[in-house]
PDB file of N, CA and C in Angstrom:
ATOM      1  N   UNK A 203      53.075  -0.691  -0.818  1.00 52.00           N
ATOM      2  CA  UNK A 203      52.811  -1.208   0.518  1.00 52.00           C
ATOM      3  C   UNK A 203      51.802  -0.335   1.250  1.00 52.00           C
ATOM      4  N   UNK A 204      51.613   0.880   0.969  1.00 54.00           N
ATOM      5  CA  UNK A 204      51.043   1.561   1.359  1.00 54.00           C
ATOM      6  C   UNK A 204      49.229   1.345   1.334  1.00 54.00           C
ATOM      7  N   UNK A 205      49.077   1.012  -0.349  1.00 53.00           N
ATOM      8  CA  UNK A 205      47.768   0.534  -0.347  1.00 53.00           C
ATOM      9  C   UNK A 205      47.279  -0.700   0.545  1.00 53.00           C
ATOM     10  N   UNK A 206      48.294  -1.592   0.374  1.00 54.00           N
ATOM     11  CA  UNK A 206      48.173  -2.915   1.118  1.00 54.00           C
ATOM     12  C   UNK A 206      47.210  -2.317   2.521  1.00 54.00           C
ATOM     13  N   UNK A 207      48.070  -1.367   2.809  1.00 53.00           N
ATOM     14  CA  UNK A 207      47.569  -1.080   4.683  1.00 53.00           C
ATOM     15  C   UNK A 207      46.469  -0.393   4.637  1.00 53.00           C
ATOM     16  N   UNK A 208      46.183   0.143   3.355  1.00 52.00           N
ATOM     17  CA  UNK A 208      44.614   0.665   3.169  1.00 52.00           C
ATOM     18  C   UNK A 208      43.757   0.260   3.293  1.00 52.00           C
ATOM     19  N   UNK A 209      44.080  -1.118   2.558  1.00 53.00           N
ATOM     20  CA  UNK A 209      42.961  -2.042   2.230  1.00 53.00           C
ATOM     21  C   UNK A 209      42.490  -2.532   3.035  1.00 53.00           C
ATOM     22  N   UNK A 210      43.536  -2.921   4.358  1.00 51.00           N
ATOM     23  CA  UNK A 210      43.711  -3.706   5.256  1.00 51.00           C
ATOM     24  C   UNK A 210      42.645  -2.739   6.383  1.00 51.00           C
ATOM     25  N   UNK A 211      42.778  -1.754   6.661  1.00 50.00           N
ATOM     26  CA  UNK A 211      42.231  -0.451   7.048  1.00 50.00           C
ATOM     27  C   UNK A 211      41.049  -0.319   6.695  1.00 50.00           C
ATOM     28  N   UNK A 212      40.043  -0.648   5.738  1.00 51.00           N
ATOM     29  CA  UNK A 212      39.534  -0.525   4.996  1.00 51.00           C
ATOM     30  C   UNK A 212      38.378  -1.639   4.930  1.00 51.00           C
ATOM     31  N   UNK A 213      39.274  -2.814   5.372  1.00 52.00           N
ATOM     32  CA  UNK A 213      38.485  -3.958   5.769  1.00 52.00           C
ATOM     33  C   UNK A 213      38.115  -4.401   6.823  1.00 52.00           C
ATOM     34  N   UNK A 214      39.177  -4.421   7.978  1.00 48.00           N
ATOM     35  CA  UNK A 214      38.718  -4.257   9.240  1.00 48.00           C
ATOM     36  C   UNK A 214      37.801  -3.376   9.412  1.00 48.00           C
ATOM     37  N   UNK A 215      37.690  -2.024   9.117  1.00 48.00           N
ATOM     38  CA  UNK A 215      36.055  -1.469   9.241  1.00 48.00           C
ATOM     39  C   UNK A 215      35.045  -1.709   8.433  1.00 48.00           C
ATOM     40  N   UNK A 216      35.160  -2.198   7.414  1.00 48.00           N
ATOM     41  CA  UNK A 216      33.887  -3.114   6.642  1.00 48.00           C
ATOM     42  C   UNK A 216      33.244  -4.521   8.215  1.00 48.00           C
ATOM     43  N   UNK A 217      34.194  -5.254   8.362  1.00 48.00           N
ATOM     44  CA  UNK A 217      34.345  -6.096   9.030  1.00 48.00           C
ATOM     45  C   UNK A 217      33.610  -5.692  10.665  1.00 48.00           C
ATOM     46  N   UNK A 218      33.940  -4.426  10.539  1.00 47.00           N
ATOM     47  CA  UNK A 218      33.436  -3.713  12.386  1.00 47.00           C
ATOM     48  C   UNK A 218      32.199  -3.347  12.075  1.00 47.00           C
ATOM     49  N   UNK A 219      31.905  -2.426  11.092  1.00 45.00           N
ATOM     50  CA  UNK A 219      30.092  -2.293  11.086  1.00 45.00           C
ATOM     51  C   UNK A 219      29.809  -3.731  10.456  1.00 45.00           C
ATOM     52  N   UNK A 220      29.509  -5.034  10.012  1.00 46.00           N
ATOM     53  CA  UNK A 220      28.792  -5.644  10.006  1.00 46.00           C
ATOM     54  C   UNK A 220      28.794  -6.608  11.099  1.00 46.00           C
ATOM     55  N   UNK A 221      30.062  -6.663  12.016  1.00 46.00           N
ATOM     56  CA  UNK A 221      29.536  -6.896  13.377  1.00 46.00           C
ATOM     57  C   UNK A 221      28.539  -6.532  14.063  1.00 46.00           C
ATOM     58  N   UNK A 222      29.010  -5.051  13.921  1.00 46.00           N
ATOM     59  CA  UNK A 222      27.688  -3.966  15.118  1.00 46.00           C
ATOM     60  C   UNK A 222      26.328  -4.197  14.545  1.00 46.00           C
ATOM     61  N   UNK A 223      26.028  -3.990  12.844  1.00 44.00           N
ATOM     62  CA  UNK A 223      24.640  -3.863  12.473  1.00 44.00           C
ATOM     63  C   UNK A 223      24.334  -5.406  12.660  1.00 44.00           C
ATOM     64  N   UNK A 224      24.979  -6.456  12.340  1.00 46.00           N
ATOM     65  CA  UNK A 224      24.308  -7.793  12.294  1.00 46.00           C
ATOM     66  C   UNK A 224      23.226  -8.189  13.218  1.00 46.00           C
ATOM     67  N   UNK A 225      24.115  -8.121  14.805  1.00 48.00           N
ATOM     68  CA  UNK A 225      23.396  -8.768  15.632  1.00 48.00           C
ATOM     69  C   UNK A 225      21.909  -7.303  15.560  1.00 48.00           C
ATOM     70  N   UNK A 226      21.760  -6.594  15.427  1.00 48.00           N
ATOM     71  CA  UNK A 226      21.204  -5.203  15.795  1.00 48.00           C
ATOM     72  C   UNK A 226      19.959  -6.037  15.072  1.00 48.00           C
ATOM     73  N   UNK A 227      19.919  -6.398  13.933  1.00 46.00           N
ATOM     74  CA  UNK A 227      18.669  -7.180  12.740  1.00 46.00           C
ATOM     75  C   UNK A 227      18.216  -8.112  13.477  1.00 46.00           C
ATOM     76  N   UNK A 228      18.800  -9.045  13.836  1.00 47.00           N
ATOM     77  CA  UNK A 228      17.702 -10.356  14.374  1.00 47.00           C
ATOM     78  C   UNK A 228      17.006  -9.639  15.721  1.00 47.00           C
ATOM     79  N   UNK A 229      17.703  -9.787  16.031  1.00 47.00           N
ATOM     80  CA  UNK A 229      17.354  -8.444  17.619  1.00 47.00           C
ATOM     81  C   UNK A 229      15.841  -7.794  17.761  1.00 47.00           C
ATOM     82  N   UNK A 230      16.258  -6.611  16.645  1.00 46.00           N
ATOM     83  CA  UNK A 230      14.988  -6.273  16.638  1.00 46.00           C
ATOM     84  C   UNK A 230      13.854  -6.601  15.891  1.00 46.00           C
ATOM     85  N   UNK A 231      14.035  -7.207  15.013  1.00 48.00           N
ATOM     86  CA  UNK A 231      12.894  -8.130  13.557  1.00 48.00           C
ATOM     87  C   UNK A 231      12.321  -8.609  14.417  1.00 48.00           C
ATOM     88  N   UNK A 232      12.271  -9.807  15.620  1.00 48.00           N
ATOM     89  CA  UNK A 232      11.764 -10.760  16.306  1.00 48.00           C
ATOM     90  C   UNK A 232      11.335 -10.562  17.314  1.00 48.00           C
ATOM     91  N   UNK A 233      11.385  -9.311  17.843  1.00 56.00           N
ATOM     92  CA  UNK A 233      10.921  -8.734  19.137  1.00 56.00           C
ATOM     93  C   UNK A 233       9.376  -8.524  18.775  1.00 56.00           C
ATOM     94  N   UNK A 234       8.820  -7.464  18.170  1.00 71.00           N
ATOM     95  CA  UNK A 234       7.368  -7.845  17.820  1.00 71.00           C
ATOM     96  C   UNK A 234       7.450  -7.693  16.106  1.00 71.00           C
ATOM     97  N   UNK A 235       6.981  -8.164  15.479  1.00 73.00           N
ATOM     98  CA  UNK A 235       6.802  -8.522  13.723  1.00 73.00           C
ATOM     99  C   UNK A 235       5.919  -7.665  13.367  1.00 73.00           C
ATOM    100  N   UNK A 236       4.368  -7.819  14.656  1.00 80.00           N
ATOM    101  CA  UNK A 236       3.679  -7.371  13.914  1.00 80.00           C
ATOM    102  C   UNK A 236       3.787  -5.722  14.766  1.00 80.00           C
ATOM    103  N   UNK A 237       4.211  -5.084  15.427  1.00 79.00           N
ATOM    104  CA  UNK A 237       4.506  -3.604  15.815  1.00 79.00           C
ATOM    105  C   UNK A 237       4.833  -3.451  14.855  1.00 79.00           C
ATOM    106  N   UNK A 238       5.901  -4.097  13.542  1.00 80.00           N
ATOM    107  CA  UNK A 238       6.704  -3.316  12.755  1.00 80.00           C
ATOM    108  C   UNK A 238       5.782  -3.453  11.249  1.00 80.00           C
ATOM    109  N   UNK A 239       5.121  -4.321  11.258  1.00 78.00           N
ATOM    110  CA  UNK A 239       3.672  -4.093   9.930  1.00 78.00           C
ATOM    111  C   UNK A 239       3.032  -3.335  10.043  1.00 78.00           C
ATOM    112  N   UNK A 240       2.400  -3.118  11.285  1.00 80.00           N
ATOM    113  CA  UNK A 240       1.378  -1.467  11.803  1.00 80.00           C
ATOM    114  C   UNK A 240       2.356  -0.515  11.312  1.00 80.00           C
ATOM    115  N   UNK A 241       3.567  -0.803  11.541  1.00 80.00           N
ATOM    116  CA  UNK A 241       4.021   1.287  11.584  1.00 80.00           C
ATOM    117  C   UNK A 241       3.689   1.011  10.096  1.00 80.00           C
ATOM    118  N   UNK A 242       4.399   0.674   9.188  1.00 78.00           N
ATOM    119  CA  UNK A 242       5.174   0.164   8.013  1.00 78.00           C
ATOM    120  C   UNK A 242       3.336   0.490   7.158  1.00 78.00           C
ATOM    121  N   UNK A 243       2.606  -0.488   7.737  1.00 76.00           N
ATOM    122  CA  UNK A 243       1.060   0.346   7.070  1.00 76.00           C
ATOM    123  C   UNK A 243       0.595   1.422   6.987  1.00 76.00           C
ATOM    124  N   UNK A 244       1.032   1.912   8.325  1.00 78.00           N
ATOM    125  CA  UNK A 244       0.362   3.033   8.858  1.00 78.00           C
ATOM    126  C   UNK A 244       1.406   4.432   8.228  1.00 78.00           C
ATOM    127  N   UNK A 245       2.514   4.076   7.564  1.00 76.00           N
ATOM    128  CA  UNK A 245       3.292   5.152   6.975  1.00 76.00           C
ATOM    129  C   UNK A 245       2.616   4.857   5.460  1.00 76.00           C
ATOM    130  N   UNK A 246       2.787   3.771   4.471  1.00 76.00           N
ATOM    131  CA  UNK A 246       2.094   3.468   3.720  1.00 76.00           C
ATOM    132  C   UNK A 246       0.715   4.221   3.610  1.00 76.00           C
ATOM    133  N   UNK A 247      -0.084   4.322   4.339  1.00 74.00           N
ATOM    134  CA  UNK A 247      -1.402   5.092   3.815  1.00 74.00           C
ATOM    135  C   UNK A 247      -1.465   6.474   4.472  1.00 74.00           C
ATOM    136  N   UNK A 248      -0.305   6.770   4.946  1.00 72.00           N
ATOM    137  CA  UNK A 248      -0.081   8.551   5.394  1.00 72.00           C
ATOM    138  C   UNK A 248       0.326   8.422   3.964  1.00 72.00           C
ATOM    139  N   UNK A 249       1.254   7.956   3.740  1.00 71.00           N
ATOM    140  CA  UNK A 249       2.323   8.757   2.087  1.00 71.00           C
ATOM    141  C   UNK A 249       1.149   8.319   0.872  1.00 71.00           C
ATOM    142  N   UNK A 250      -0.105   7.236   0.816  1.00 72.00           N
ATOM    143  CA  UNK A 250      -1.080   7.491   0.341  1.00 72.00           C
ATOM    144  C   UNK A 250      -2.063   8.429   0.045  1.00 72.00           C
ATOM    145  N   UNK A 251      -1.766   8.791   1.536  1.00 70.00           N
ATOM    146  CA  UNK A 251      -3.353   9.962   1.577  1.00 70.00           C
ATOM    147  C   UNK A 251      -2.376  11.028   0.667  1.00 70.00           C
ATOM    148  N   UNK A 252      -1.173  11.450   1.127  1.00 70.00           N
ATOM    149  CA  UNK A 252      -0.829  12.815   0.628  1.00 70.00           C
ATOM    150  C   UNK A 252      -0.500  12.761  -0.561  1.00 70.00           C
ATOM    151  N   UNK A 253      -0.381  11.374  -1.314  1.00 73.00           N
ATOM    152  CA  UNK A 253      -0.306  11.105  -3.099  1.00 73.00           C
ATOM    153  C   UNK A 253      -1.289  11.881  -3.690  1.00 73.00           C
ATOM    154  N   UNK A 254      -2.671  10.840  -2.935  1.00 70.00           N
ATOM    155  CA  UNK A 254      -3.829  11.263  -3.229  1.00 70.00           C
ATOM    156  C   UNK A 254      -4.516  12.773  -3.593  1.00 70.00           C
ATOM    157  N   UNK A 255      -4.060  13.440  -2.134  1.00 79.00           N
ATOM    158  CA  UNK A 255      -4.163  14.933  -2.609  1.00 79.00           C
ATOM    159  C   UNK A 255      -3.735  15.471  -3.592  1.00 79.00           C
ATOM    160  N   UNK A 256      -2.587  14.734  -3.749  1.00 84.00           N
ATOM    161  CA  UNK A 256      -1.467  16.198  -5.236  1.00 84.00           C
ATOM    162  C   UNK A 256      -1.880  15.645  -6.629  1.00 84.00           C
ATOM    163  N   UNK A 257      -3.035  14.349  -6.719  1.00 87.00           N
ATOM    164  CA  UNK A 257      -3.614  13.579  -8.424  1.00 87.00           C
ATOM    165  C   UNK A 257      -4.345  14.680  -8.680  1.00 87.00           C
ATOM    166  N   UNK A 258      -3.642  14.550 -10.100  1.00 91.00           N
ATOM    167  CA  UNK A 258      -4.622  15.228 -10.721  1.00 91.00           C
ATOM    168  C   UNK A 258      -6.471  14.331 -10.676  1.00 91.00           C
ATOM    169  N   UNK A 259      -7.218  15.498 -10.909  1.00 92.00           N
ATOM    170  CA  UNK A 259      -9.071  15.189 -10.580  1.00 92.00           C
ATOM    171  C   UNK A 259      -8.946  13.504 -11.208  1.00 92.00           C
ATOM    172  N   UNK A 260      -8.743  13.595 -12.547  1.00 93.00           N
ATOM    173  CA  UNK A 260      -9.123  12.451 -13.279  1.00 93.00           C
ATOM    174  C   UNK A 260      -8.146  10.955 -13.199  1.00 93.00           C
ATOM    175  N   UNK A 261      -7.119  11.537 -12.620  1.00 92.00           N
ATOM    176  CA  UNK A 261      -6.144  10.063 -11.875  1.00 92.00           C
ATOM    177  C   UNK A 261      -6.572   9.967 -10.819  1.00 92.00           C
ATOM    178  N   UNK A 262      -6.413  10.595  -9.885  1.00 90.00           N
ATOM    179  CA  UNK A 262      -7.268  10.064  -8.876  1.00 90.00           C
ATOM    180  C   UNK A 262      -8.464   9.156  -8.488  1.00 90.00           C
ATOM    181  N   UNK A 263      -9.512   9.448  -9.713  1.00 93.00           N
ATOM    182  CA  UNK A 263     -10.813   8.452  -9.766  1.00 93.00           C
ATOM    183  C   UNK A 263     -10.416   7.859 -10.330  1.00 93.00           C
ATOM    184  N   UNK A 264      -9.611   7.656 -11.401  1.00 93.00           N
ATOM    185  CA  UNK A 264      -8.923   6.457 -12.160  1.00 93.00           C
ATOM    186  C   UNK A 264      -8.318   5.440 -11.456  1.00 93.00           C
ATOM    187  N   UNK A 265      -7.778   5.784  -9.785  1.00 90.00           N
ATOM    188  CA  UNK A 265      -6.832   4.862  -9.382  1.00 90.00           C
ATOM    189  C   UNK A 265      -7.817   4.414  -8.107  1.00 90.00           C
ATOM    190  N   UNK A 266      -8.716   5.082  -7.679  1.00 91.00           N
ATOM    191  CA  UNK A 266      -9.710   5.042  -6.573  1.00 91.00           C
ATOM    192  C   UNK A 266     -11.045   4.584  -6.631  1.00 91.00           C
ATOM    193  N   UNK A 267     -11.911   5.029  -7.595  1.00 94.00           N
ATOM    194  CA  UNK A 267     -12.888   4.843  -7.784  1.00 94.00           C
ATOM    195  C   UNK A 267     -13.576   4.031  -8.884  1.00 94.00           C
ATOM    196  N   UNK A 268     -12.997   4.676  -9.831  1.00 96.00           N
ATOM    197  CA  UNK A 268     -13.515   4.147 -11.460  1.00 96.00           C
ATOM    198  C   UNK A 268     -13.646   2.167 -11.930  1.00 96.00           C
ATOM    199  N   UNK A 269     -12.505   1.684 -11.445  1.00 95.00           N
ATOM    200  CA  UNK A 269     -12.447   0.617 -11.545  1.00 95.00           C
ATOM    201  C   UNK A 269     -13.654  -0.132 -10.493  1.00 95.00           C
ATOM    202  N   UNK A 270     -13.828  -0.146  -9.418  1.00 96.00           N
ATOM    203  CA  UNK A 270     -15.155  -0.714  -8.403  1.00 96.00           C
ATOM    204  C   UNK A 270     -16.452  -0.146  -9.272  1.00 96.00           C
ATOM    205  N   UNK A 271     -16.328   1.060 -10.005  1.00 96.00           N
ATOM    206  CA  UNK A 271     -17.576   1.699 -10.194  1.00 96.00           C
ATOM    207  C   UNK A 271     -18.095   0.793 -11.789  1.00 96.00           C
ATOM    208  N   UNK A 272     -16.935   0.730 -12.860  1.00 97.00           N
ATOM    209  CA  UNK A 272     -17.667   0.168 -13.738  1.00 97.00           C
ATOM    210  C   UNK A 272     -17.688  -1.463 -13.393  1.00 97.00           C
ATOM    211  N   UNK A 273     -17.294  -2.067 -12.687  1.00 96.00           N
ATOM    212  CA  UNK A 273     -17.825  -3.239 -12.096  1.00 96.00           C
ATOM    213  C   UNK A 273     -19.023  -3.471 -12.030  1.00 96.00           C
ATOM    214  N   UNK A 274     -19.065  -2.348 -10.931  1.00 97.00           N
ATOM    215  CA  UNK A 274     -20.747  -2.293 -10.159  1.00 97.00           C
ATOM    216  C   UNK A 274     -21.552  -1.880 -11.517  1.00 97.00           C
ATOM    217  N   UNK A 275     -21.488  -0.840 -12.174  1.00 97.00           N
ATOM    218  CA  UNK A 275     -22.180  -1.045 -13.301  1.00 97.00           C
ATOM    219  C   UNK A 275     -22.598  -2.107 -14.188  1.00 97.00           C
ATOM    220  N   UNK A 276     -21.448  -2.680 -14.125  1.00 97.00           N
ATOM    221  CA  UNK A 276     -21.193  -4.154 -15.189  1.00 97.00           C
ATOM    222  C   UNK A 276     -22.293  -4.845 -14.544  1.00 97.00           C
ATOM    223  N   UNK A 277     -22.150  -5.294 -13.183  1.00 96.00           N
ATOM    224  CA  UNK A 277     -23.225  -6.300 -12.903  1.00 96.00           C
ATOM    225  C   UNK A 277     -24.658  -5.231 -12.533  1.00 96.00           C
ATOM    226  N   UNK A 278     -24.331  -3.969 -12.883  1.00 97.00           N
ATOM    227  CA  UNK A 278     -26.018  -3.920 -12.886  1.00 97.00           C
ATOM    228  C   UNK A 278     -26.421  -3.660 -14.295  1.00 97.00           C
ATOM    229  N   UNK A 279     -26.085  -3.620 -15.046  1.00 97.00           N
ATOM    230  CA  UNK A 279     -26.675  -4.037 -16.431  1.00 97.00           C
ATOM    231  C   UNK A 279     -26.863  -5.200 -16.674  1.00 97.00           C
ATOM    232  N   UNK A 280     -26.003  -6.007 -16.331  1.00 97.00           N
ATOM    233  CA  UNK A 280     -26.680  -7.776 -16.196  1.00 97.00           C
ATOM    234  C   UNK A 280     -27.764  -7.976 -15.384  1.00 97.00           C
ATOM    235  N   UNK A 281     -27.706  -7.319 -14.407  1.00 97.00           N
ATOM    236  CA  UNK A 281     -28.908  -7.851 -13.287  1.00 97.00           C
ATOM    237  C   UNK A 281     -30.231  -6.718 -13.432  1.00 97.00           C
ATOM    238  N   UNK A 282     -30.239  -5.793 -14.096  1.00 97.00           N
ATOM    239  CA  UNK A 282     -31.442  -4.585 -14.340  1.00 97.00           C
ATOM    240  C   UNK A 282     -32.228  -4.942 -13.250  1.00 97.00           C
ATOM    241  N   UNK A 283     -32.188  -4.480 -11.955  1.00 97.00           N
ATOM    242  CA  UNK A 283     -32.665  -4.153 -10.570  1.00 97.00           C
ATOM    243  C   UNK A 283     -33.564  -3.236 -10.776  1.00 97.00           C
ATOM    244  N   UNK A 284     -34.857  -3.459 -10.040  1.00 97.00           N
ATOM    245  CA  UNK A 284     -35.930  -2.876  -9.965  1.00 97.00           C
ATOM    246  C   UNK A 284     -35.664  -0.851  -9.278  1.00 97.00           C
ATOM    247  N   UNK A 285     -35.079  -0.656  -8.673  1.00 97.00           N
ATOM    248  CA  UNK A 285     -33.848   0.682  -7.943  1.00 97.00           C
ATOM    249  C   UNK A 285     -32.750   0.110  -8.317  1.00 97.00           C
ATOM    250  N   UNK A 286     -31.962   0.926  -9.665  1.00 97.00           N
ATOM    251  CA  UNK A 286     -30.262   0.648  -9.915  1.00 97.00           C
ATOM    252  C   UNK A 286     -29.522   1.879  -8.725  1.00 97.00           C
ATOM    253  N   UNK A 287     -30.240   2.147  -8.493  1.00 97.00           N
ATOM    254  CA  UNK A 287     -28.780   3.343  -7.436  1.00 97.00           C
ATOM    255  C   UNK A 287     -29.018   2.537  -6.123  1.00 97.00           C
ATOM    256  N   UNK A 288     -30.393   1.591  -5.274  1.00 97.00           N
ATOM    257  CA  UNK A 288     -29.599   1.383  -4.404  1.00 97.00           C
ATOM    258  C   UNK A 288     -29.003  -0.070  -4.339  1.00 97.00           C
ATOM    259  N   UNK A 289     -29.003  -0.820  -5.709  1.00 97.00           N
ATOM    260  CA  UNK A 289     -28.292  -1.288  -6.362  1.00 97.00           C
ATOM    261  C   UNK A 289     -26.489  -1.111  -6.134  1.00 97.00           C
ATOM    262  N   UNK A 290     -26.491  -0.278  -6.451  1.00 97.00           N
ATOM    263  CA  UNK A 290     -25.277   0.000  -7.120  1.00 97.00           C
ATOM    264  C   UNK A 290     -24.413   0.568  -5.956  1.00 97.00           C
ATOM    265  N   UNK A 291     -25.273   1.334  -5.346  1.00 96.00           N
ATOM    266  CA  UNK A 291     -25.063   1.676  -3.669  1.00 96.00           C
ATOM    267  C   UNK A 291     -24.265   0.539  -2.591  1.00 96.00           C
ATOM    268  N   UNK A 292     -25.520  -0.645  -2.748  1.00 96.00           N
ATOM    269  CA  UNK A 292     -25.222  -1.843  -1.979  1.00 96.00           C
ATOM    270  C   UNK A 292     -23.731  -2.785  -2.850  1.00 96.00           C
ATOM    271  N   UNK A 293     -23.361  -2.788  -3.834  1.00 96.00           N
ATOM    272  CA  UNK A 293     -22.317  -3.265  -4.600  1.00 96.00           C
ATOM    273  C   UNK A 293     -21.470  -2.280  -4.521  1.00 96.00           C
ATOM    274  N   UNK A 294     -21.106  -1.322  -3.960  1.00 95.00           N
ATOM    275  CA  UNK A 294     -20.110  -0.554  -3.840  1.00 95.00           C
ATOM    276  C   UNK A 294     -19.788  -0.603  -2.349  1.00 95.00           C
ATOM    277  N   UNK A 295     -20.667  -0.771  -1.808  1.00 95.00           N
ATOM    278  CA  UNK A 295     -20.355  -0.904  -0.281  1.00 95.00           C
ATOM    279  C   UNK A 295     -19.789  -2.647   0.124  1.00 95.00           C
ATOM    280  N   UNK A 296     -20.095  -3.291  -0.733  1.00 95.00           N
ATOM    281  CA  UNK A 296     -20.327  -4.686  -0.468  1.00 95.00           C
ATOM    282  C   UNK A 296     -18.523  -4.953  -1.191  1.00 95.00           C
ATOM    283  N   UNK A 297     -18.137  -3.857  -2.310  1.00 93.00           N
ATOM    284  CA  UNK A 297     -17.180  -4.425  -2.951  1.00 93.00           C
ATOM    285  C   UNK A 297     -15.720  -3.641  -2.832  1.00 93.00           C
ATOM    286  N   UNK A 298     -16.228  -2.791  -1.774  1.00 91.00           N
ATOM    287  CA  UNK A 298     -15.490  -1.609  -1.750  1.00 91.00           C
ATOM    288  C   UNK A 298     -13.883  -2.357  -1.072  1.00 91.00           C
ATOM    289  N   UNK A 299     -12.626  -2.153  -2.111  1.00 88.00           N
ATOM    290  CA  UNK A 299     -11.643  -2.578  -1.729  1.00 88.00           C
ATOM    291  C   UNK A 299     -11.026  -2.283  -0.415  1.00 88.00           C
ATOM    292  N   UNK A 300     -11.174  -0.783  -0.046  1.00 85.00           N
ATOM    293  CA  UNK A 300     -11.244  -0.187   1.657  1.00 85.00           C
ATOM    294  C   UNK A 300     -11.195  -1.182   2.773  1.00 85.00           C
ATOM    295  N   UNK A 301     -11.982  -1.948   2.534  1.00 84.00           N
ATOM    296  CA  UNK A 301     -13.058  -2.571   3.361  1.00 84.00           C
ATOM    297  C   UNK A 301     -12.207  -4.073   3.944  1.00 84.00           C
ATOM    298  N   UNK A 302     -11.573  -4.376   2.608  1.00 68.00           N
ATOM    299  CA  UNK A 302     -11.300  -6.221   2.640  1.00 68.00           C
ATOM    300  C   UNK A 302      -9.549  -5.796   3.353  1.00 68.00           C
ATOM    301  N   UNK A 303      -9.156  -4.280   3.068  1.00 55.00           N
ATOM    302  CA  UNK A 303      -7.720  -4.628   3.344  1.00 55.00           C
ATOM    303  C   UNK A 303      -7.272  -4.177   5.157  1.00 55.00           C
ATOM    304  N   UNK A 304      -8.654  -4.353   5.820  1.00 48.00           N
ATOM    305  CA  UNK A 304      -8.756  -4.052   7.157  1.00 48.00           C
ATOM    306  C   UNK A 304      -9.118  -4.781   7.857  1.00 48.00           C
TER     307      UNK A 304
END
């Protein structure tokens, strides 16, 4: 009998915090959506930047650079431009992922 009253004990406070937290969620989700995408980004590319610092040299350009760069290469060996650097210049600026997620 003893457990019985545990359980019972046990459930009524299961039962009391999802009272309190429930209403607490709609509440605040719907107040502004997008205040809570800014922070939520804006922590996202803090805990980015400081990834970034601790890559090793060659992951780092592997995860940042390398991929836009042999692109831009790719289409300048197809296109053999009269100047390939400011070529390659203008396709890096033009393709730069940075750019589209702002």
């Amino acid at each position: 009998s003893k457990m019985s009253e545990g359980d019972a004990e046990m459930k009524a406070e299961g039962e009391g915090e999802a009272a309190v937290s429930a209403p607490a969620e709609p509440g605040s989700v719907p107040e502004n959506p997008d205040q809570a995408v800014l922070a939520e980004k804006a922590a996202t590319e803090a805990q980015e930047k400081i990834d970034a610092q601790a890559l090793p040299i060659r992951t780092y350009l592997d995860q940042t650079v390398v991929p836009i760069l042999l692109q831009g290469l790719s289409d300048l060996v197809k296109t053999r431009p009269d100047d390939p650097v400011e070529y390659l210049a203008a396709y890096l600026l033009k393709h730069n992922p940075k750019n589209s997620k702002k």
